N, CA, C and O of each residue as an XYZ file, in Angstrom:
564
protein
N      86.464     92.639     80.502
C      85.833     93.547     81.383
C      86.142     94.904     80.917
O      85.281     95.770     80.769
N      87.533     95.085     80.666
C      87.984     96.549     80.245
C      87.345     96.782     78.918
O      86.999     97.933     78.652
N      87.154     95.859     78.085
C      86.570     96.232     76.637
C      85.126     96.661     76.742
O      84.635     97.572     76.075
N      84.468     95.905     77.662
C      83.038     96.324     78.063
C      82.987     97.586     78.427
O      82.269     98.322     77.750
N      83.652     98.099     79.460
C      83.604     99.484     79.943
C      83.932    100.365     78.971
O      83.175    101.307     78.738
N      85.154    100.182     78.234
C      85.670    101.121     77.141
C      84.474    101.196     76.005
O      84.114    102.278     75.540
N      83.950    100.054     75.643
C      82.834     99.917     74.482
C      81.614    101.013     74.967
O      81.188    101.928     74.262
N      81.189    100.703     76.275
C      80.055    101.415     76.762
C      80.378    102.807     76.675
O      79.622    103.585     76.092
N      81.476    103.186     77.227
C      81.947    104.756     77.177
C      81.957    105.165     75.838
O      81.410    106.250     75.637
N      82.468    104.546     74.795
C      82.651    104.965     73.332
C      81.282    105.103     72.886
O      80.908    106.157     72.372
N      80.395    103.979     73.066
C      79.109    104.251     72.545
C      78.293    105.508     73.297
O      77.579    106.251     72.625
N      78.428    105.662     74.519
C      77.660    106.768     75.033
C      78.372    108.054     74.479
O      77.636    108.913     73.993
N      79.627    108.260     74.498
C      80.275    109.355     73.829
C      79.759    109.645     72.512
O      79.314    110.757     72.227
N      79.813    108.536     71.578
C      79.608    108.836     70.245
C      78.064    109.179     70.033
O      77.743    109.867     69.064
N      77.012    108.663     71.013
C      75.798    109.161     70.791
C      75.528    110.496     71.158
O      74.509    111.029     70.720
N      76.331    111.140     71.935
C      76.260    112.491     72.219
C      76.865    113.501     71.338
O      76.661    114.697     71.545
N      77.709    113.023     70.222
C      78.344    113.896     69.500
C      77.357    114.122     68.260
O      76.553    113.250     67.931
N      77.474    115.428     67.548
C      76.684    115.592     66.346
C      77.035    114.903     65.467
O      78.222    114.644     65.269
N      75.740    114.311     64.509
C      76.202    113.272     63.341
C      77.246    113.867     62.446
O      78.001    113.144     61.796
N      77.301    115.189     62.403
C      78.256    115.655     61.463
C      79.637    115.333     61.604
O      80.411    115.252     60.650
N      80.024    115.100     63.117
C      81.304    114.561     63.537
C      81.555    113.053     63.351
O      82.670    112.562     63.529
N      80.551    112.386     63.010
C      80.638    111.012     62.998
C      80.718    110.350     61.560
O      79.809    109.690     61.056
N      81.938    110.623     60.980
C      82.172    110.353     59.531
C      82.148    108.654     59.652
O      82.632    108.049     60.608
N      81.574    108.098     58.642
C      81.579    106.770     58.517
C      82.984    106.287     57.985
O      83.536    106.841     57.034
N      83.526    105.212     58.666
C      84.857    104.650     58.412
C      84.703    103.879     57.115
O      83.693    103.182     57.020
N      85.627    103.905     56.018
C      85.428    103.195     54.785
C      85.728    101.738     55.141
O      86.619    101.406     55.923
N      84.863    100.849     54.466
C      85.279     99.449     54.306
C      86.163     98.980     53.215
O      86.266     99.554     52.131
N      86.832     97.844     53.579
C      87.695     97.458     52.222
C      86.666     97.001     51.263
O      85.566     96.566     51.606
N      87.150     97.140     49.828
C      86.094     96.776     48.855
C      85.864     95.263     48.855
O      84.771     94.866     48.450
N      86.602     94.547     49.186
C      86.405     92.956     49.293
C      85.906     92.521     50.566
O      85.983     91.311     50.779
N      85.409     93.256     51.462
C      85.204     92.903     52.822
C      83.823     91.995     52.804
O      82.832     92.335     52.158
N      83.883     90.968     53.488
C      82.641     90.126     53.684
C      82.581     89.546     55.003
O      83.603     89.065     55.492
N      81.467     89.545     55.638
C      81.198     88.926     56.972
C      80.214     87.755     56.779
O      79.407     87.940     55.867
N      80.129     86.780     57.337
C      79.472     85.731     57.239
C      79.453     84.785     58.461
O      80.234     84.889     59.407
N      78.443     83.815     58.342
C      78.314     82.721     59.538
C      79.038     81.562     59.281
O      78.693     80.858     58.331
N      79.985     81.251     59.972
C      80.703     79.707     59.840
C      79.619     78.778     60.350
O      79.264     77.838     59.638
N      79.079     78.981     61.521
C      77.973     78.271     62.011
C      77.078     79.224     62.864
O      77.593     80.153     63.487
N      75.709     78.983     62.888
C      75.124     77.891     62.314
C      74.880     78.334     60.857
O      75.090     79.484     60.471
N      74.440     77.374     60.109
C      73.977     77.599     58.583
C      72.550     77.929     58.371
O      71.704     77.514     59.164
N      72.221     78.682     57.302
C      71.024     78.849     56.951
C      69.958     77.597     56.990
O      70.247     76.551     56.410
N      68.893     77.723     57.594
C      67.877     76.636     57.610
C      68.307     75.446     58.622
O      67.717     74.366     58.655
N      69.439     75.791     59.464
C      69.658     74.530     60.406
C      68.700     74.781     61.625
O      68.184     75.868     61.888
N      68.530     73.544     62.373
C      67.757     73.396     63.334
C      68.809     73.180     64.634
O      69.479     72.149     64.693
N      68.906     74.179     65.630
C      69.774     74.157     66.779
C      69.053     73.946     68.037
O      67.835     74.122     68.084
N      69.824     73.529     69.201
C      69.048     73.492     70.258
C      69.049     74.910     71.072
O      69.737     75.804     70.579
N      68.408     75.162     72.158
C      68.149     76.412     72.872
C      69.472     77.176     73.040
O      69.477     78.384     72.803
N      70.633     76.529     73.446
C      71.837     76.989     73.704
C      72.733     76.559     72.542
O      73.100     75.388     72.444
N      73.091     77.514     71.646
C      74.143     76.824     70.646
C      75.235     77.815     70.375
O      75.176     78.908     70.938
N      76.195     77.545     69.590
C      77.264     78.162     69.363
C      77.234     78.964     68.060
O      76.883     78.390     67.029
N      77.549     80.136     68.043
C      77.677     81.012     66.838
C      79.122     81.319     66.549
O      79.857     81.702     67.459
N      79.587     81.155     65.232
C      81.002     81.549     64.864
C      80.912     82.468     63.782
O      80.222     82.179     62.805
N      81.548     83.570     63.848
C      81.485     84.493     62.759
C      82.809     84.474     61.894
O      83.924     84.241     62.362
N      82.512     84.772     60.471
C      83.452     84.803     59.617
C      83.694     86.182     59.061
O      82.746     86.922     58.795
N      84.957     86.543     58.880
C      85.251     87.844     58.301
C      86.440     87.744     57.125
O      87.565     87.330     57.406
N      86.103     88.125     55.917
C      87.163     88.359     55.056
C      87.413     89.590     54.503
O      86.484     90.388     54.373
N      88.818     89.933     54.070
C      89.021     91.357     53.551
C      89.298     92.378     54.483
O      89.845     93.400     54.070
N      88.972     92.250     55.823
C      89.247     93.105     56.904
C      89.691     92.447     58.093
O      89.543     91.234     58.245
N      90.247     93.213     58.970
C      90.652     92.498     60.409
C      89.496     92.634     61.475
O      88.587     93.430     61.240
N      89.494     91.970     62.511
C      88.723     92.009     63.785
C      89.525     92.976     64.611
O      90.742     92.791     64.634
N      89.024     93.978     65.289
C      89.619     94.927     65.998
C      88.552     95.339     67.155
O      87.384     95.603     66.869
N      88.991     95.369     68.323
C      88.142     95.715     69.498
C      87.604     97.212     69.286
O      88.210     98.072     68.648
N      86.381     97.383     69.918
C      85.944     98.808     69.886
C      86.775     99.720     70.411
O      87.472     99.267     71.318
N      86.969    101.064     70.102
C      87.993    101.804     70.701
C      89.232    101.856     69.908
O      89.935    102.864     69.978
N      89.539    100.941     69.216
C      90.704    100.895     68.477
C      90.505    101.244     66.970
O      89.888    100.488     66.220
N      91.093    102.510     66.528
C      90.644    103.067     65.241
C      91.794    102.656     64.456
O      92.753    103.419     64.331
N      91.768    101.348     63.843
C      92.753    100.711     63.092
C      92.273    100.698     61.634
O      91.215    100.078     61.520
N      92.684    101.137     60.643
C      92.224    100.944     59.219
C      91.808     99.541     58.858
O      92.348     98.528     59.303
N      90.879     99.570     58.077
C      90.187     98.051     57.575
C      90.047     97.075     58.546
O      90.493     95.934     58.422
N      89.390     97.523     59.590
C      89.001     96.719     60.891
C      87.725     97.124     61.412
O      87.202     98.176     61.046
N      87.178     96.327     62.272
C      85.940     96.590     63.019
C      85.635     95.378     64.007
O      86.500     94.556     64.309
N      84.349     95.340     64.475
C      84.110     94.302     65.316
C      82.656     93.893     64.958
O      81.938     94.633     64.285
N      82.243     92.669     65.439
C      81.047     92.088     64.979
C      79.849     92.621     65.868
O      80.048     92.919     67.045
N      78.754     92.721     65.353
C      77.321     92.852     65.789
C      76.461     91.895     65.340
O      76.368     91.756     64.120
N      75.657     91.037     66.237
C      74.786     90.195     65.761
C      73.406     90.566     66.006
O      72.927     90.870     67.099
N      72.757     90.508     64.778
C      71.301     91.177     64.722
C      70.529     89.933     64.638
O      70.588     89.097     63.736
N      69.662     89.914     65.885
C      68.549     88.814     66.075
C      67.195     89.349     65.788
O      66.678     90.292     66.387
N      66.648     88.648     64.793
C      65.070     88.965     64.541
C      65.003     90.437     64.298
O      64.091     91.068     64.832
N      65.920     91.074     63.510
C      66.034     92.521     63.172
C      65.618     92.568     61.711
O      66.301     92.010     60.851
N      64.423     93.277     61.404
C      63.912     93.480     59.983
C      64.743     94.758     59.249
O      65.029     94.724     58.052
N      65.044     95.747     60.023
C      65.943     96.796     59.631
C      66.401     97.739     60.640
O      65.776     97.890     61.690
N      67.605     98.466     60.332
C      68.030     99.348     61.240
C      67.815    100.666     60.634
O      67.914    100.869     59.424
N      67.483    101.661     61.611
C      67.062    103.017     61.066
C      68.119    103.816     60.389
O      67.848    104.337     59.307
N      69.361    103.970     60.949
C      70.248    104.892     60.616
C      71.799    104.180     60.527
O      72.343    103.827     61.573
N      72.373    104.021     59.407
C      73.661    103.471     59.540
C      74.748    104.588     59.739
O      75.947    104.310     59.710
N      74.333    105.720     59.920
C      75.323    106.798     60.295
C      75.527    107.106     61.688
O      76.302    107.978     62.083
N      74.678    106.231     62.564
C      74.782    106.546     63.922
C      75.361    105.083     64.499
O      75.313    104.042     63.843
N      75.933    105.203     65.886
C      76.231    103.920     66.390
C      75.125    103.035     66.632
O      73.998    103.421     66.940
N      75.531    101.644     66.460
C      74.264    100.607     66.752
C      73.952    100.718     68.196
O      74.733    100.946     69.119
N      72.547    100.497     68.232
C      72.081    100.432     69.717
C      72.658     99.256     70.110
O      73.255     98.570     69.281
N      72.546     98.845     71.531
C      72.755     97.789     72.329
C      71.684     97.432     73.100
O      71.304     98.115     74.051
N      71.071     96.211     72.689
C      69.846     95.516     73.181
C      69.755     94.190     72.911
O      70.735     93.643     72.405
N      68.705     93.516     73.163
C      68.615     92.188     72.961
C      68.444     91.598     71.628
O      68.538     90.385     71.443
N      68.177     92.504     70.633
C      68.276     92.401     69.128
C      69.521     92.685     68.414
O      69.801     92.306     67.277
N      70.303     93.452     69.271
C      71.589     93.877     68.650
C      72.750     93.756     69.544
O      73.084     94.748     70.192
N      73.425     92.616     69.656
C      74.419     92.059     70.400
C      75.767     92.650     69.965
O      76.168     92.423     68.824
N      76.403     93.310     70.720
C      77.760     93.925     70.579
C      78.806     92.810     70.911
O      78.634     91.934     71.758
N      79.930     92.966     70.116
C      81.178     91.940     70.416
C      82.285     92.866     70.314
O      83.180     92.648     69.498
N      82.309     94.024     71.178
C      83.255     95.072     70.931
C      84.537     94.689     71.620
O      85.382     95.583     71.650
N      84.893     93.399     72.249
C      85.956     92.941     72.697
C      86.880     92.356     71.420
O      88.045     91.988     71.572
N      86.338     92.338     70.445
C      86.815     91.514     69.108
C      86.547     90.055     69.063
O      87.236     89.306     68.371
N      85.516     89.624     69.819
C      85.122     88.241     69.748
C      84.767     87.781     68.305
O      84.403     88.583     67.445
N      84.887     86.529     68.102
C      84.582     86.050     66.914
C      83.559     84.714     67.039
O      83.273     83.979     66.093
N      83.186     84.602     68.104
C      82.325     83.537     68.355
C      81.495     83.647     69.864
O      82.019     84.223     70.818
N      80.312     83.101     69.936
C      79.707     83.064     71.313
C      78.771     82.139     71.146
O      78.324     81.737     70.072
N      78.350     81.660     72.680
C      77.325     80.892     72.909
C      76.144     81.618     73.075
O      76.250     82.660     73.721
N      74.857     81.262     72.572
C      73.873     82.086     72.629
C      72.603     81.177     73.026
O      72.496     80.024     72.608
N      71.696     81.757     73.825
C      70.276     81.045     74.097
C      69.156     81.848     73.574
O      69.021     83.031     73.885
N      68.195     81.104     72.635
C      67.151     81.802     72.181
C      65.976     80.857     72.567
O      66.160     79.673     72.846
N      64.712     81.480     72.563
C      63.578     80.726     72.805
C      63.266     79.858     71.481
O      63.678     80.207     70.375
N      62.534     78.745     71.688
C      62.145     77.990     70.618
C      61.308     78.550     69.650
O      60.475     79.382     70.008
N      61.408     78.199     68.400
C      60.832     78.826     67.396
C      61.870     79.197     66.195
O      63.028     78.779     66.164
N      61.358     79.934     65.339
C      62.208     80.578     63.897
C      62.780     81.780     64.443
O      62.145     82.524     65.190
N      64.023     81.996     64.067
C      64.836     83.393     64.182
C      65.668     83.581     63.226
O      66.281     82.664     62.680
N      65.789     85.015     62.874
C      66.802     85.358     61.867
C      67.941     85.843     62.673
O      67.915     86.391     63.775
N      68.976     85.531     61.897
C      70.266     86.186     62.466
C      71.219     86.947     61.421
O      71.206     86.438     60.301
N      71.876     87.843     61.548
C      72.627     88.710     60.438
C      73.737     89.345     61.298
O      73.553     89.774     62.437
N      74.901     89.360     60.637
C      75.995     89.964     61.134
C      76.307     91.473     60.475
O      76.274     91.709     59.268
N      76.552     92.236     61.304
C      77.061     93.646     60.912
C      78.307     94.062     61.345
O      78.397     94.078     62.573
N      79.353     94.423     60.709
C      80.669     94.948     61.236
C      80.489     96.318     61.493
O      79.951     97.037     60.649
N      80.938     96.813     62.722
C      80.979     98.263     63.220
C      82.498     98.597     63.254
O      83.396     97.758     63.324
N      82.665    100.066     63.189
C      83.814    100.465     63.510
C      84.143    100.557     65.056
O      83.547     99.979     65.965
N      85.235    101.422     65.151
C      85.560    101.703     66.473
C      84.653    102.301     67.419
O      84.733    102.173     68.641
N      83.654    103.062     66.694
C      82.652    103.728     67.464
C      81.312    102.984     67.424
O      80.352    103.527     67.970
N      81.135    101.631     66.750
C      79.952    100.945     66.789
C      79.209    101.429     65.624
O      78.013    101.157     65.520
N      79.874    102.188     64.659
C      79.033    102.657     63.424
C      79.311    101.839     62.276
O      80.471    101.544     61.991
N      78.254    101.423     61.546
C      78.651    100.547     60.381
C      79.530    101.427     59.415
O      79.433    102.652     59.342
N      80.394    100.657     58.686
C      81.354    101.275     57.722
C      80.516    101.711     56.616
O      79.405    101.233     56.384
N      81.198    102.830     55.794
C      80.739    103.335     54.597
C      80.822    102.184     53.570
O      81.938    101.690     53.406
N      79.803    101.701     52.870
C      79.683    100.609     52.305
C      79.556     99.564     53.362
O      80.591     98.917     53.526
N      78.589     99.251     54.088
C      78.194     98.243     55.097
C      78.796     97.080     54.814
O      78.780     96.563     53.697
N      79.348     96.623     55.797
C      79.853     95.031     55.775
C      78.819     94.127     56.588
O      78.902     93.896     57.795
N      77.860     93.669     55.751
C      76.678     93.016     56.330
C      76.428     91.531     55.733
O      76.437     91.373     54.512
N      76.245     90.632     56.460
C      76.034     89.298     55.986
C      74.638     89.103     55.491
O      73.745     89.872     55.846
N      74.416     88.091     54.674
C      73.192     87.585     54.338
C      72.421     87.252     55.633
O      72.955     86.865     56.673
N      71.140     87.444     55.450
C      70.368     87.046     56.694
C      70.004     85.571     56.731
O      69.518     85.108     55.699
N      70.172     84.776     57.772
C      70.001     83.408     57.748
C      68.741     83.068     58.777
O      68.548     83.839     59.718
N      68.009     82.077     58.619
C      66.978     81.669     59.487
C      67.321     80.293     60.108
O      67.704     79.345     59.422
N      67.177     80.249     61.307
C      67.515     79.181     62.172
C      66.057     78.643     62.887
O      65.161     79.443     63.152
N      65.950     77.285     63.143
C      64.936     77.157     64.212
C      65.552     76.457     65.397
O      66.384     75.555     65.295
N      65.100     76.920     66.481
C      65.468     76.619     67.702
C      64.452     75.533     68.372
O      63.263     75.801     68.543
N      65.067     74.201     68.759
C      64.314     73.174     69.296
C      64.253     73.114     70.754
O      63.602     72.228     71.308
């Protein structure tokens, strides 16, 4: 609960700051984010487990300005994000895991969906040289 409140506060504060003050946090050169599960092309039930993987950086909760770290954002059926220099929006298509979570149970409607992971820094801003996974497609039965 405390991470949810802190995360919401940081996101609200960051969106009020001039973009010139929101310098992107650098990512590690070898950083990689990926899905442990589900796999690309997999068929899953309506409620299924998603496990996030990260190499070359550490997972750290939102608000914790630790070098070479960030937290996961799950992009659901997102074709593109407008501006990587701003905090990621929080909505049904962009799920924040600001508590440092590395897995979640999610429910999606039946049909085809795309999933993609994007690491955000302590202010929910993608790193300079974004750490973003390949987009996978799943089918919900």
